[in-house]
PDB file of C-alpha atoms in Angstrom:
ATOM      1  CA  MET X 151       0.000   0.000   0.000  1.00 76.00           C
ATOM      2  CA  ILE X 152       1.251   3.454  -0.861  1.00 80.00           C
ATOM      3  CA  GLU X 153      -0.190   6.333   1.128  1.00 81.00           C
ATOM      4  CA  VAL X 154      -0.425   9.643  -0.722  1.00 83.00           C
ATOM      5  CA  GLU X 155      -1.944  13.064  -0.262  1.00 85.00           C
ATOM      6  CA  ILE X 156      -4.076  14.472  -3.041  1.00 85.00           C
ATOM      7  CA  ALA X 157      -4.010  18.245  -3.485  1.00 86.00           C
ATOM      8  CA  ARG X 158      -7.133  20.213  -4.405  1.00 87.00           C
ATOM      9  CA  ASP X 159      -5.709  20.637  -7.902  1.00 91.00           C
ATOM     10  CA  GLY X 160      -5.438  16.825  -8.276  1.00 85.00           C
ATOM     11  CA  GLY X 161      -1.692  16.574  -7.709  1.00 86.00           C
ATOM     12  CA  VAL X 162      -0.540  13.428  -5.909  1.00 84.00           C
ATOM     13  CA  ARG X 163       2.300  13.450  -3.345  1.00 85.00           C
ATOM     14  CA  PRO X 164       3.511  10.218  -1.677  1.00 85.00           C
ATOM     15  CA  LEU X 165       3.950  10.446   2.105  1.00 85.00           C
ATOM     16  CA  GLU X 166       7.123   8.330   1.955  1.00 86.00           C
ATOM     17  CA  PRO X 167       9.934   8.232  -0.612  1.00 86.00           C
ATOM     18  CA  LEU X 168       9.242   5.653  -3.304  1.00 83.00           C
ATOM     19  CA  PRO X 169      11.953   3.482  -4.896  1.00 84.00           C
ATOM     20  CA  PHE X 170      10.268   3.893  -8.309  1.00 82.00           C
ATOM     21  CA  PRO X 171       8.632   6.690 -10.317  1.00 82.00           C
ATOM     22  CA  LEU X 172       5.038   7.474  -9.372  1.00 73.00           C
ATOM     23  CA  GLN X 173       3.223   6.854 -12.641  1.00 80.00           C
ATOM     24  CA  GLY X 174       0.551   4.553 -13.964  1.00 82.00           C
ATOM     25  CA  ARG X 175      -2.885   3.534 -12.747  1.00 84.00           C
ATOM     26  CA  ALA X 176      -4.042   2.788  -9.209  1.00 80.00           C
ATOM     27  CA  TYR X 177      -7.109   2.053  -7.131  1.00 82.00           C
ATOM     28  CA  LEU X 178      -8.031   4.799  -4.722  1.00 79.00           C
ATOM     29  CA  THR X 179      -9.440   4.578  -1.203  1.00 83.00           C
ATOM     30  CA  LEU X 180     -10.346   7.922   0.362  1.00 80.00           C
ATOM     31  CA  LEU X 181      -9.546   8.124   4.070  1.00 78.00           C
ATOM     32  CA  PRO X 182     -10.540  10.803   6.573  1.00 79.00           C
ATOM     33  CA  ASP X 183      -7.904  13.365   7.487  1.00 74.00           C
ATOM     34  CA  PRO X 184      -5.759  12.225  10.430  1.00 69.00           C
ATOM     35  CA  PRO X 185      -6.085  14.059  13.751  1.00 67.00           C
ATOM     36  CA  ALA X 186      -3.896  17.150  14.100  1.00 66.00           C
ATOM     37  CA  ASN X 187      -1.825  15.487  16.847  1.00 59.00           C
ATOM     38  CA  LEU X 188      -0.908  12.384  14.809  1.00 59.00           C
ATOM     39  CA  THR X 189       2.848  11.782  14.945  1.00 57.00           C
ATOM     40  CA  ALA X 190       5.119  10.386  12.224  1.00 57.00           C
ATOM     41  CA  THR X 191       4.837   6.917  13.765  1.00 56.00           C
ATOM     42  CA  GLY X 192       1.070   7.026  13.645  1.00 56.00           C
ATOM     43  CA  ALA X 193       0.613   7.500  17.370  1.00 58.00           C
ATOM     44  CA  THR X 194      -1.526  10.252  18.721  1.00 57.00           C
ATOM     45  CA  GLY X 195      -0.240  12.194  21.625  1.00 61.00           C
ATOM     46  CA  GLY X 196       2.416  14.607  22.580  1.00 68.00           C
ATOM     47  CA  THR X 197       6.062  14.694  23.365  1.00 75.00           C
ATOM     48  CA  ALA X 198       8.448  12.875  25.651  1.00 80.00           C
ATOM     49  CA  ALA X 199       7.911  15.730  28.106  1.00 80.00           C
ATOM     50  CA  ASP X 200       4.185  14.900  28.115  1.00 81.00           C
ATOM     51  CA  ALA X 201       4.987  11.243  28.851  1.00 84.00           C
ATOM     52  CA  LEU X 202       7.324  12.197  31.702  1.00 87.00           C
ATOM     53  CA  ALA X 203       4.670  14.520  33.135  1.00 87.00           C
ATOM     54  CA  LEU X 204       2.158  11.661  33.058  1.00 87.00           C
ATOM     55  CA  LEU X 205       4.587   9.317  34.829  1.00 90.00           C
ATOM     56  CA  ALA X 206       5.124  11.942  37.549  1.00 92.00           C
ATOM     57  CA  SER X 207       1.409  12.720  37.936  1.00 92.00           C
ATOM     58  CA  PRO X 208      -0.724  11.770  40.939  1.00 92.00           C
ATOM     59  CA  ARG X 209      -3.187  10.123  38.543  1.00 90.00           C
ATOM     60  CA  PHE X 210      -0.471   7.721  37.338  1.00 90.00           C
ATOM     61  CA  ALA X 211       0.579   7.006  40.937  1.00 91.00           C
ATOM     62  CA  ARG X 212      -3.039   6.023  41.769  1.00 92.00           C
ATOM     63  CA  ARG X 213      -3.444   3.724  38.751  1.00 90.00           C
ATOM     64  CA  PRO X 214      -4.638   0.177  39.439  1.00 89.00           C
ATOM     65  CA  VAL X 215      -1.781  -2.318  39.523  1.00 89.00           C
ATOM     66  CA  SER X 216      -2.221  -6.054  38.994  1.00 90.00           C
ATOM     67  CA  ASP X 217      -0.224  -8.839  40.554  1.00 92.00           C
ATOM     68  CA  PRO X 218       2.179 -10.092  37.838  1.00 92.00           C
ATOM     69  CA  SER X 219       1.559 -13.766  38.699  1.00 94.00           C
ATOM     70  CA  GLU X 220      -2.220 -13.242  38.347  1.00 93.00           C
ATOM     71  CA  VAL X 221      -1.659 -11.651  34.941  1.00 92.00           C
ATOM     72  CA  GLN X 222       0.527 -14.551  33.816  1.00 93.00           C
ATOM     73  CA  ASP X 223      -2.051 -17.085  35.067  1.00 93.00           C
ATOM     74  CA  ARG X 224      -4.824 -15.264  33.184  1.00 91.00           C
ATOM     75  CA  ILE X 225      -2.768 -15.162  29.987  1.00 90.00           C
ATOM     76  CA  ALA X 226      -2.035 -18.889  30.286  1.00 89.00           C
ATOM     77  CA  ALA X 227      -5.721 -19.655  30.883  1.00 89.00           C
ATOM     78  CA  LEU X 228      -6.783 -17.633  27.858  1.00 89.00           C
ATOM     79  CA  ARG X 229      -4.090 -19.233  25.733  1.00 87.00           C
ATOM     80  CA  GLU X 230      -5.244 -22.725  26.687  1.00 83.00           C
ATOM     81  CA  ASP X 231      -8.946 -21.816  26.439  1.00 83.00           C
ATOM     82  CA  TRP X 232      -9.050 -21.586  22.643  1.00 76.00           C
ATOM     83  CA  TRP X 233      -6.376 -24.159  21.778  1.00 66.00           C
ATOM     84  CA  PRO X 234      -7.889 -27.517  20.735  1.00 65.00           C
ATOM     85  CA  ARG X 235      -6.918 -30.393  22.983  1.00 62.00           C
TER      86      ARG X 235
END
């Protein structure tokens, strides 16, 4: 899949460099515009400073924390639940 932007005048600009000339025919799927805070990796959010602020926040300190052994047991149970015996 090649993601491109289409200008109002019909010009096509690929979002990544292509190893071949952009010419020929193609099928087109129109997608909604991405949110304004979409990063180059496709993640929404802010900066590393925002992440550090979250980690230092009282809200993060009050987050629910699970017992790691309970999590592992639940994962194992789910894994075995769907596997045919």
